[in-house]
Amino acid sequence: MATADTAVLRRFNRAWSQRIGVLEESYLGQGRSLGASRLLFEIGPSGAGVLELRRRLGLDSGYLSRLLRTLENDGLVTVRADHGDRRRRVAVPTTKGRRAIERLERRSEDRALELVAPLGPSQRRRLDEALVTAERLIRAATSSIEPVAADGPQASYAVGRYFAELQERFPDGFDSEGAATTDVPGMSPPAGCFLVARVDEDVVACGGLQRHTARVGEVKRMWVDPDWRGCGLGVRMLAALEDEARRLGYGEVYLDTNASLVEAIAMYERSGYHAIGRYSDNPYAQAWFAKRLASLPR
Amino acid sequence: MATADTAVLRRFNRAWSQRIGVLEESYLGQGRSLGASRLLFEIGPSGAGVLELRRRLGLDSGYLSRLLRTLENDGLVTVRADHGDRRRRVAVPTTKGRRAIERLERRSEDRALELVAPLGPSQRRRLDEALVTAERLIRAATSSIEPVAADGPQASYAVGRYFAELQERFPDGFDSEGAATTDVPGMSPPAGCFLVARVDEDVVACGGLQRHTARVGEVKRMWVDPDWRGCGLGVRMLAALEDEARRLGYGEVYLDTNASLVEAIAMYERSGYHAIGRYSDNPYAQAWFAKRLASLPR
DNA sequence: TCCGATCTCTGACTAGAGTCAGAGAATGGC
DNA sequence: GCCATTCTCTGACTCTAGTCAGAGATCGGA
């Protein structure tokens, strides 16, 4: 079972990189070295800071500097000091550079078109669907779940999306004013935490943990971006919160939810939560769950 | 419409190669250079001919020779002359080499497992399905349709599979004895041809064209491997045969078929064929079709 | 105003990947 | 048996990608 899908993955990778990956490289090159092309592409039509480029491409500063020099010598970009901080420099494409970027775009586009050209409309549709599905799952699988400050920008963004959704889904709406700020200290160390899942810098899920009693933690603000549901992020987030609860010394976690959040309730039950009686005075709660935490494995 | 799916393709490629492609490389390397690792992997546990390796990896003979020398010096392979043709040489891994190959396998496997580990069983299943679908379509899209000798090994293989399927599907079976050999001269130049579609050296579809009258060609032996149906190969094969017919000076093509081959009949109709009266004495034919060929576009 | 940190750049390297020309051995067809 | 061809190998290159160690400019805070 476990080996079956890695075989699929590896076979796919082989077939894909033989046809696309390898070809792409030699294709994009065209005169310029691949490194220089990639850099030019990454600079983009509106320019980019050198520091940011180094981060995005993961290059050595000396190497990047040299690449920039060759692009400059070819008259494709100009590099000038950043206005705010004159240690930093900014690369901006010239007109010629912008044309070169467009050419790269076009080549890449042509290559993709050439590949799907032999397929009929229904095959293309199926390929599209399969690639969209695979991309979402792969991206979700490689997303990282990390603690952030409960009052930081990432938490605020996620909680804002969460509240907006509650407002829309609860039959009588949802008043976020009261809840928004009061819980921040509770979801910070040492008695709590706030986690977000990120896919390529985008926050796509969140969840908080706070103290209920000395032995019981409470999960709050569990949310997964609607575009990213069905990828297992909710289950992972919940498991990460439970790990965190164990780490903080809780032996059990509670959570409450509204009856209208049916997918969430199903997930809690799948994850081993069982219904308990009302434990809070949360006016929006209509169902209460608990799960005993086994001690840390291994 | 057309740009929509190239965007999907390119987005997928970006996400995929960021996560898999790039990591794979540094991952596999481990001490040996990437080129040497790839070669060792391609030699495989049972060895391979040098000429074949060069073809498969697309390498310069000098470069390959040098890579083999380094593997030999590391005690991973032995290179000896081919028994049949002593100009050729064969690379065979030593015990140490076989162990190194296993290690590469294991690393690659681990990498794949690591990637899918965060996914639950239902997500893995969906990823599997999506990748299998995408792989099949991509491979089918990049398959090549080429003329081969009607009495060559590729044509024999394909026609053999075709006849076997007819035997199974026709209510009263099919007698291949008579048909097998008589048509070979007809499906060869100058009045006819035989085409096969290949996916990575495997023959997955075929089709023949022969003279019916001076103005009319006849399509025969259209077959697509059951594993490769639904990828548009049948439509492409038929179109290729029509192109060939035009090239050979025919203004119209006929074909006959058995009523039990329902998918084929549907495809003929989709491709612009219309039913005509019986034109042949083929005892298995129960439906007859024709299509006028427009003159070559452009 | 000084000092440590940050950012970029230059010079000096290395390793990998690959090309090109030609030599030498074996082969197959005449 | 001769000769063109095929296959592999060697030597002499090139180009790309990247590392490492500083130098010099600039910044932010004490």
XYZ file of C-alpha atoms (C1' of nucleotides) in Angstrom:
656
model
C 0.000 0.000 0.000
C 2.569 2.512 1.106
C 4.949 1.551 -1.661
C 2.234 1.668 -4.291
C 1.821 5.409 -4.282
C 5.498 6.227 -4.099
C 5.888 4.142 -7.229
C 3.218 6.272 -8.889
C 4.968 9.407 -7.730
C 8.357 8.295 -8.972
C 7.035 7.034 -12.280
C 5.220 10.291 -12.794
C 8.297 12.306 -11.911
C 10.388 10.377 -14.381
C 7.893 10.824 -17.191
C 7.349 14.482 -16.365
C 10.941 15.573 -16.044
C 11.925 13.684 -19.172
C 9.364 15.617 -21.184
C 9.040 18.963 -19.479
C 11.809 19.652 -16.990
C 14.775 18.852 -19.126
C 13.368 20.373 -22.281
C 12.357 23.529 -20.442
C 15.937 24.220 -19.479
C 17.578 24.002 -22.849
C 14.548 25.743 -24.271
C 14.665 28.759 -22.015
C 18.428 29.143 -22.298
C 18.629 30.431 -25.886
C 21.918 32.299 -25.939
C 21.918 33.344 -22.320
C 22.985 30.902 -19.631
C 20.198 29.247 -17.671
C 21.220 31.049 -14.483
C 21.064 34.435 -16.152
C 17.687 33.628 -17.733
C 16.244 32.522 -14.422
C 17.485 35.677 -12.789
C 16.098 37.894 -15.520
C 12.767 36.106 -15.252
C 12.755 36.535 -11.491
C 13.567 40.254 -11.742
C 10.405 40.574 -13.787
C 9.112 43.542 -15.771
C 8.873 45.854 -12.758
C 12.213 45.059 -11.135
C 13.178 43.579 -7.775
C 15.543 44.161 -4.878
C 18.849 42.290 -4.991
C 18.416 40.986 -1.443
C 14.981 39.629 -2.267
C 16.300 37.984 -5.424
C 18.995 36.287 -3.410
C 16.415 34.931 -0.998
C 14.015 33.815 -3.707
C 16.631 32.059 -5.804
C 18.780 30.941 -2.893
C 22.013 32.150 -4.472
C 25.386 33.149 -3.073
C 25.762 36.922 -2.971
C 28.966 36.854 -4.995
C 27.450 34.672 -7.664
C 24.293 36.763 -7.892
C 26.351 39.908 -8.152
C 28.291 38.457 -11.049
C 25.121 37.348 -12.821
C 23.688 40.830 -12.423
C 26.867 42.252 -13.932
C 26.505 40.097 -17.038
C 22.848 41.131 -17.439
C 23.952 44.753 -17.015
C 26.711 44.374 -19.583
C 24.187 42.916 -22.027
C 22.091 46.034 -21.486
C 19.169 44.083 -20.036
C 18.963 45.576 -16.559
C 20.192 48.585 -14.623
C 21.132 48.236 -10.985
C 20.772 51.227 -8.702
C 20.781 51.895 -4.963
C 17.582 51.539 -2.962
C 16.157 54.912 -1.932
C 15.317 53.958 1.639
C 18.490 52.001 2.428
C 21.453 52.763 0.222
C 23.307 49.581 1.127
C 20.667 47.672 -0.787
C 20.409 47.710 -4.538
C 17.510 47.294 -6.910
C 17.590 45.699 -10.347
C 15.235 47.110 -12.965
C 14.993 45.801 -16.525
C 15.670 48.140 -19.438
C 13.326 48.207 -22.417
C 15.523 45.613 -24.050
C 15.394 43.576 -20.851
C 11.629 43.754 -20.721
C 11.469 42.484 -24.276
C 13.784 39.617 -23.330
C 11.499 38.733 -20.411
C 8.515 38.714 -22.734
C 10.409 36.420 -25.078
C 11.098 34.040 -22.212
C 7.416 34.094 -21.299
C 6.441 33.399 -24.860
C 8.867 30.524 -25.217
C 7.615 28.956 -22.055
C 4.053 29.378 -23.248
C 4.859 27.907 -26.661
C 6.505 24.942 -25.042
C 3.385 24.285 -22.960
C 1.096 24.677 -25.970
C 3.225 22.370 -28.059
C 2.914 19.738 -25.382
C -0.870 19.757 -25.176
C -1.422 20.337 -28.901
C -1.896 16.631 -29.718
C -4.656 16.302 -27.128
C -8.334 16.820 -27.913
C -10.540 19.100 -25.822
C -11.788 16.378 -23.496
C -8.280 15.071 -22.870
C -7.066 18.582 -22.140
C -9.852 19.044 -19.670
C -8.948 15.837 -17.902
C -5.260 16.769 -17.855
C -6.121 20.157 -16.431
C -8.232 18.666 -13.678
C -5.605 16.081 -12.806
C -2.825 18.670 -12.656
C -4.887 21.083 -10.567
C -5.736 18.309 -8.111
C -2.166 17.053 -7.950
C -0.763 20.543 -7.513
C -3.115 21.354 -4.659
C -2.350 18.111 -2.858
C 1.397 18.395 -3.339
C 1.420 21.974 -2.172
C -0.750 21.138 0.821
C 1.467 18.162 1.677
C 4.552 20.380 1.700
C 2.943 23.156 3.704
C 4.497 23.874 7.065
C 2.630 24.340 10.328
C 4.376 26.812 12.616
C 3.653 28.793 15.763
C 3.202 32.536 15.308
C 2.393 35.416 17.637
C -1.345 35.423 18.414
C -1.415 39.175 17.797
C 0.859 39.132 14.741
C -0.181 39.890 11.169
C -0.500 36.246 10.106
C -2.763 35.348 13.003
C -4.857 38.480 12.406
C -5.277 37.648 8.745
C -6.338 34.069 9.458
C -8.664 34.964 12.321
C -10.172 37.732 10.205
C -10.984 35.232 7.450
C -12.343 32.856 10.080
C -14.666 35.425 11.623
C -15.854 36.547 8.209
C -16.812 32.994 7.409
C -18.631 32.528 10.729
C -20.578 35.706 10.101
C -21.669 34.303 6.791
C -22.436 30.789 7.919
C -24.062 31.251 11.313
C -27.828 31.581 10.911
C -27.888 34.611 13.211
C -24.535 36.032 12.172
C -21.502 36.448 14.373
C -20.250 39.373 16.391
C -16.478 39.375 16.205
C -15.982 42.521 18.299
C -16.022 40.795 21.663
C -14.033 37.696 20.755
C -11.300 39.261 18.644
C -9.017 40.760 21.240
C -9.793 39.102 24.554
C -8.205 35.761 23.715
C -4.823 36.958 22.502
C -2.947 36.579 25.796
C -4.496 33.146 26.381
C -3.236 31.827 23.048
C 0.371 32.795 23.742
C 3.045 30.952 25.728
C 3.340 29.659 28.366
C -0.200 28.302 28.597
C -1.246 28.421 24.940
C -0.148 28.934 21.348
C -1.357 29.960 17.919
C -0.404 27.956 14.821
C -0.724 28.740 11.126
C -0.202 26.545 8.063
C 1.591 28.236 5.204
C 1.685 27.263 1.533
C 4.352 29.303 -0.229
C 4.034 32.204 2.223
C 0.235 32.235 2.035
C -1.532 31.493 5.308
C -4.117 28.803 4.532
C -5.114 27.452 7.948
C -4.885 28.342 11.617
C -5.711 27.125 15.068
C -5.225 28.305 18.647
C -4.772 26.558 21.946
C -5.475 28.103 25.349
C -5.728 26.994 28.949
C -9.076 25.727 30.141
C -7.967 24.219 33.434
C -4.506 23.141 34.583
C -5.011 19.696 32.983
C -7.230 20.677 30.057
C -6.359 22.779 27.030
C -8.948 24.245 24.686
C -8.718 24.380 20.898
C -10.017 27.636 19.418
C -10.143 29.356 16.024
C -9.626 26.246 13.897
C -9.952 27.380 10.318
C -8.918 26.153 6.861
C -9.120 28.355 3.787
C -12.117 27.121 1.737
C -9.857 26.826 -1.324
C -7.663 24.390 0.574
C -10.237 22.117 2.150
C -10.113 18.419 1.419
C -6.316 18.321 1.494
C -5.975 17.048 5.031
C -4.872 20.400 6.459
C -7.589 20.432 9.130
C -6.591 17.034 10.464
C -2.932 18.041 10.470
C -3.653 21.322 12.209
C -5.671 19.577 14.875
C -2.912 17.002 15.394
C -0.330 19.791 15.625
C -2.445 21.555 18.260
C -2.726 18.313 20.226
C 1.059 17.843 20.058
C 1.452 21.371 21.313
C -1.044 20.697 24.120
C 0.919 17.631 25.213
C 4.101 19.638 25.134
C 2.467 22.268 27.366
C 1.470 19.586 29.854
C -2.222 19.162 29.146
C -3.683 15.669 29.364
C -6.915 16.451 27.519
C -8.285 19.004 25.070
C -11.755 20.455 24.771
C -13.324 22.334 21.922
C -16.721 23.775 21.131
C -18.350 24.540 17.827
C -21.521 25.643 16.135
C -23.926 23.052 14.745
C -23.770 24.695 11.322
C -20.106 23.728 10.885
C -20.901 20.198 9.838
C -17.593 19.342 8.111
C -15.699 20.460 11.185
C -17.830 18.298 13.465
C -17.301 15.283 11.197
C -13.559 15.889 11.315
C -13.504 16.120 15.101
C -15.281 12.801 15.325
C -12.909 11.193 12.827
C -10.000 12.513 14.883
C -11.187 10.758 18.051
C -13.182 13.508 19.748
C -16.362 12.609 21.601
C -19.273 14.841 22.567
C -19.401 16.130 26.108
C -21.734 18.488 27.961
C -21.584 22.270 27.745
C -18.372 23.467 29.391
C -18.324 27.103 28.289
C -20.558 30.076 28.095
C -19.604 30.775 24.466
C -22.947 32.023 23.085
C -22.268 30.563 19.617
C -21.359 27.074 20.810
C -23.896 24.336 20.270
C -21.697 21.247 20.521
C -18.840 20.373 22.862
C -16.100 17.814 22.361
C -13.193 16.335 24.272
C -10.223 14.057 23.552
C -7.818 12.510 26.009
C -4.229 12.855 24.876
C -2.066 9.767 24.890
C 1.445 10.487 26.122
C 3.965 11.340 23.420
C 4.861 8.361 21.222
C 8.477 7.098 21.212
C -9.428 28.709 -23.397
C -6.141 27.723 -24.967
C -4.169 29.873 -22.551
C -6.046 28.550 -19.534
C -4.542 25.091 -19.638
C -1.010 26.192 -20.421
C -1.247 28.311 -17.276
C -2.253 25.221 -15.327
C 0.621 23.304 -16.849
C 3.165 25.971 -16.076
C 1.912 26.553 -12.569
C 2.013 22.852 -11.917
C 5.520 22.566 -13.323
C 6.749 25.364 -11.117
C 5.227 23.866 -7.979
C 6.414 20.380 -8.873
C 9.989 21.162 -9.753
C 10.376 23.408 -6.714
C 9.410 20.547 -4.443
C 10.522 17.409 -6.203
C 12.873 18.042 -9.085
C 15.370 20.268 -7.391
C 15.398 18.377 -4.124
C 15.761 15.067 -5.924
C 19.019 16.147 -7.479
C 20.886 17.239 -4.407
C 19.361 14.303 -2.612
C 20.547 11.636 -4.992
C 24.020 13.049 -5.371
C 25.506 12.082 -1.985
C 29.238 11.906 -2.635
C 29.058 10.913 -6.265
C 28.409 13.513 -8.938
C 24.866 13.685 -10.260
C 25.964 12.496 -13.703
C 27.682 9.430 -12.267
C 24.674 8.641 -10.069
C 22.293 8.903 -12.983
C 24.504 6.624 -15.037
C 24.820 4.063 -12.260
C 21.064 4.108 -11.803
C 20.530 3.658 -15.519
C 22.974 0.742 -15.691
C 20.763 -0.968 -13.147
C 21.379 -4.154 -11.178
C 21.637 -6.373 -14.262
C 23.865 -4.136 -16.376
C 23.387 -2.439 -19.748
C 25.144 -1.912 -23.057
C 27.199 1.250 -23.408
C 25.546 2.141 -26.698
C 22.090 1.789 -25.184
C 23.101 3.915 -22.192
C 24.295 6.627 -24.518
C 20.959 6.583 -26.333
C 18.883 6.541 -23.179
C 20.768 9.327 -21.440
C 21.562 11.261 -24.612
C 25.226 11.707 -23.756
C 28.343 12.326 -25.798
C 30.369 9.140 -26.236
C 33.518 10.719 -24.804
C 31.713 12.005 -21.762
C 29.962 8.716 -21.116
C 33.233 6.863 -21.467
C 34.809 9.098 -18.866
C 31.876 8.666 -16.485
C 32.142 4.898 -16.854
C 35.839 5.133 -16.054
C 35.149 6.922 -12.782
C 32.517 4.330 -11.815
C 35.040 1.632 -12.695
C 37.753 3.283 -10.624
C 35.369 3.464 -7.676
C 34.858 -0.281 -8.057
C 31.160 0.086 -8.822
C 30.995 -1.412 -12.307
C 33.062 -3.533 -14.642
C 33.022 -2.860 -18.362
C 33.625 -5.731 -20.760
C 33.216 -6.393 -24.466
C 29.879 -7.600 -25.827
C 29.965 -11.248 -26.822
C 28.094 -10.858 -30.089
C 29.791 -7.670 -31.311
C 33.152 -6.977 -29.736
C 33.172 -3.319 -30.722
C 30.385 -2.782 -28.236
C 30.926 -2.844 -24.515
C 28.661 -3.773 -21.636
C 28.671 -2.237 -18.165
C 27.766 -4.537 -15.271
C 27.639 -3.430 -11.639
C 29.856 -5.142 -9.077
C 28.416 -6.249 -5.743
C 29.451 -2.884 -4.346
C 27.808 -1.195 -7.316
C 24.594 -3.109 -6.798
C 24.534 -1.999 -3.195
C 25.057 1.611 -4.313
C 22.133 1.266 -6.731
C 19.964 -0.070 -3.935
C 20.969 2.899 -1.800
C 19.945 5.262 -4.595
C 16.632 3.435 -4.890
C 16.066 3.677 -1.185
C 16.870 7.375 -1.050
C 14.519 8.082 -3.900
C 11.836 6.014 -2.177
C 12.379 7.807 1.129
C 12.091 11.132 -0.581
C 8.775 10.136 -2.129
C 7.449 8.783 1.164
C 8.487 11.907 2.998
C 6.529 13.943 0.509
C 3.241 12.072 0.872
C 3.607 11.427 4.596
C 1.502 14.459 5.632
C -1.415 13.290 3.490
C -4.184 11.071 4.796
C -5.276 7.921 2.959
C -8.033 9.577 0.957
C -5.759 12.412 -0.122
C -3.104 9.914 -1.184
C -5.650 8.069 -3.208
C -6.690 11.251 -4.966
C -3.077 12.235 -5.598
C -2.383 8.793 -7.013
C -5.326 8.972 -9.353
C -4.467 12.468 -10.507
C -0.839 11.565 -11.178
C -1.742 8.376 -13.025
C -4.190 10.282 -15.219
C -1.761 13.108 -15.858
C 1.087 10.745 -16.639
C -0.946 8.769 -19.136
C -2.150 11.902 -20.907
C 1.284 13.505 -20.977
C 2.878 10.358 -22.288
C 0.168 9.908 -24.883
C 0.485 13.554 -25.941
C 4.207 13.144 -26.517
C 3.886 9.853 -28.364
C 5.088 9.849 -31.941
C 3.231 8.381 -34.908
C 5.606 7.009 -37.515
C 5.510 4.783 -40.583
C 7.036 1.345 -40.197
C 7.422 -1.657 -42.485
C 4.106 -3.546 -42.697
C 5.980 -6.821 -42.202
C 8.358 -5.537 -39.524
C 8.369 -6.558 -35.871
C 6.456 -3.499 -34.640
C 3.644 -3.972 -37.143
C 3.479 -7.691 -36.343
C 3.261 -7.008 -32.637
C 0.467 -4.460 -33.052
C -1.521 -6.515 -35.563
C -1.122 -9.565 -33.328
C -2.638 -7.680 -30.415
C -5.379 -6.397 -32.736
C -6.329 -9.838 -34.001
C -6.285 -11.256 -30.475
C -8.735 -8.607 -29.429
C -11.019 -9.250 -32.420
C -11.017 -12.929 -31.615
C -12.168 -12.118 -28.125
C -14.723 -9.495 -28.998
C -16.388 -10.863 -32.134
C -19.394 -12.980 -31.177
C -18.292 -15.745 -33.544
C -14.554 -15.273 -33.057
C -12.077 -14.242 -35.722
C -9.870 -16.242 -37.993
C -6.590 -14.370 -38.373
C -4.940 -16.957 -40.657
C -6.326 -15.638 -43.881
C -6.018 -11.911 -43.186
C -2.590 -11.810 -41.572
C -0.269 -12.101 -44.549
C -2.256 -11.194 -47.638
C -2.402 -7.471 -46.934
C 1.262 -6.790 -46.272
C 2.222 -5.711 -49.798
C -0.889 -3.506 -50.011
C 0.030 -1.575 -46.863
C 3.483 -0.666 -48.131
C 4.586 2.152 -50.427
C 3.829 3.325 -53.027
C 0.071 2.744 -52.675
C -0.226 2.309 -48.907
C 1.496 2.546 -45.530
C 1.486 1.205 -42.013
C 1.771 3.554 -39.018
C 2.422 2.874 -35.359
C 2.238 5.188 -32.326
C 5.013 4.699 -29.838
C 5.162 5.745 -26.179
C 8.712 5.349 -24.906
C 9.511 2.589 -27.384
C 6.291 0.688 -26.636
C 3.929 0.335 -29.574
C 0.515 1.436 -28.316
C -1.508 1.972 -31.500
C -1.414 1.147 -35.186
C -3.221 1.659 -38.444
C -2.764 0.697 -42.086
C -3.714 2.288 -45.364
C -4.074 0.449 -48.657
C -5.361 1.130 -52.148
C -9.050 0.534 -52.778
C -9.313 2.253 -56.143
C -7.060 4.843 -57.754
C -8.957 7.658 -55.992
C -9.939 5.837 -52.812
C -7.712 4.571 -50.000
C -8.857 2.117 -47.365
C -8.034 2.268 -43.666
C -7.318 -1.132 -42.111
C -6.082 -2.546 -38.816
C -6.845 0.528 -36.697
C -6.046 -0.479 -33.137
C -5.263 1.256 -29.837
C -3.889 -0.611 -26.820
C -6.769 -0.940 -24.320
C -4.524 0.577 -21.618
C -4.127 3.683 -23.747
C -7.677 4.330 -24.834
C -9.290 7.633 -23.985
C -6.089 9.585 -24.624
C -6.941 10.703 -28.128
C -4.567 8.288 -29.805
C -7.269 6.796 -32.044
C -8.284 10.191 -33.398
C -4.643 11.122 -33.983
C -3.899 7.828 -35.719
C -6.902 8.232 -37.995
C -5.865 11.809 -38.818
C -2.312 10.645 -39.538
C -3.635 7.959 -41.876
C -5.790 10.539 -43.660
C -2.756 12.827 -44.062
C -0.854 9.901 -45.474
C -3.748 9.121 -47.834
C -3.742 12.701 -49.120
C 0.011 12.518 -49.589
C -0.435 9.347 -51.645
C -2.982 11.084 -53.857
C -6.256 9.659 -52.596
C -9.271 11.967 -52.468
C -11.379 9.786 -50.191
C -10.936 6.994 -47.675
C -13.155 4.012 -46.899
C -13.148 1.743 -43.912
C -15.206 -1.157 -42.678
C -15.753 -2.470 -39.202
C -17.679 -4.924 -37.087
C -20.803 -3.795 -35.252
C -19.339 -5.000 -31.949
C -16.602 -2.348 -32.037
C -18.874 0.388 -30.751
C -16.203 2.839 -29.523
C -14.479 2.684 -32.893
C -17.732 3.401 -34.724
C -18.429 6.370 -32.457
C -14.943 7.698 -33.156
C -15.341 7.340 -36.920
C -18.535 9.340 -36.752
C -16.925 12.028 -34.599
C -14.095 12.232 -37.098
C -16.430 13.039 -39.977
C -17.046 9.578 -41.463
C -20.501 8.708 -42.787
C -22.046 5.304 -43.374
C -22.044 3.963 -46.928
C -23.118 0.669 -48.478
C -21.096 -2.525 -48.425
C -18.000 -2.054 -50.582
C -16.018 -5.134 -49.628
C -16.449 -8.845 -49.208
C -14.749 -8.807 -45.798
C -16.775 -11.475 -43.973
C -16.400 -9.729 -40.592
C -17.517 -6.298 -41.777
C -20.963 -5.138 -40.766
C -20.629 -1.388 -41.205
C -18.952 0.670 -43.937
C -17.834 4.286 -43.769
C -16.341 6.924 -46.035
C -14.821 10.378 -45.694
C -13.874 12.812 -48.427
C -10.454 14.334 -47.858
C -10.121 18.094 -48.117
C -6.931 19.103 -49.877
C -3.928 19.712 -47.634
C -4.274 22.809 -45.450
C -1.810 25.706 -45.815
C 30.618 59.910 16.814
C 31.868 55.380 17.127
C 30.996 50.344 16.464
C 29.043 46.300 15.073
C 25.917 44.652 11.652
C 24.206 44.524 6.941
C 24.537 44.551 2.014
C 26.993 44.299 -2.199
C 30.934 43.596 -4.821
C 35.568 41.622 -6.460
C 39.145 38.208 -6.946
C 40.630 33.589 -6.771
C 39.116 29.112 -6.761
C 36.787 24.343 -7.748
C 33.830 20.823 -9.659
C 30.628 19.332 -12.874
C 28.946 18.792 -17.426
C 29.763 18.618 -21.834
C 32.002 19.328 -26.792
C 35.222 18.193 -30.418
C 38.694 15.856 -33.039
C 40.874 12.016 -33.846
C 42.892 7.231 -32.859
C 42.320 2.316 -32.651
C 39.778 -2.010 -32.725
C 36.116 -4.733 -34.606
C 32.537 -5.556 -38.089
C 29.926 -6.371 -42.421
C 29.358 -6.202 -47.216
C 31.569 -6.603 -51.520
C 41.022 -9.607 -48.203
C 39.761 -4.775 -48.607
C 37.315 -0.750 -47.151
C 33.868 2.005 -45.293
C 31.376 2.006 -41.057
C 30.517 1.477 -36.200
C 31.787 1.744 -31.485
C 34.620 3.161 -27.755
C 38.214 5.658 -25.820
C 41.672 9.592 -24.899
C 43.321 14.282 -24.769
C 42.468 18.976 -24.916
C 39.161 22.176 -24.441
C 34.983 25.336 -22.813
C 31.228 27.040 -20.073
C 28.278 27.047 -16.219
C 27.459 27.069 -11.472
C 28.919 27.804 -7.346
C 32.038 28.596 -2.961
C 34.987 31.329 0.001
C 37.385 35.158 1.869
C 37.665 39.509 2.288
C 36.993 44.838 1.054
C 34.192 48.856 0.994
C 29.965 51.456 1.635
C 26.074 52.286 4.533
C 23.044 51.927 8.440
C 21.153 51.838 13.327
C 21.760 52.212 17.924
C 24.535 53.439 22.103
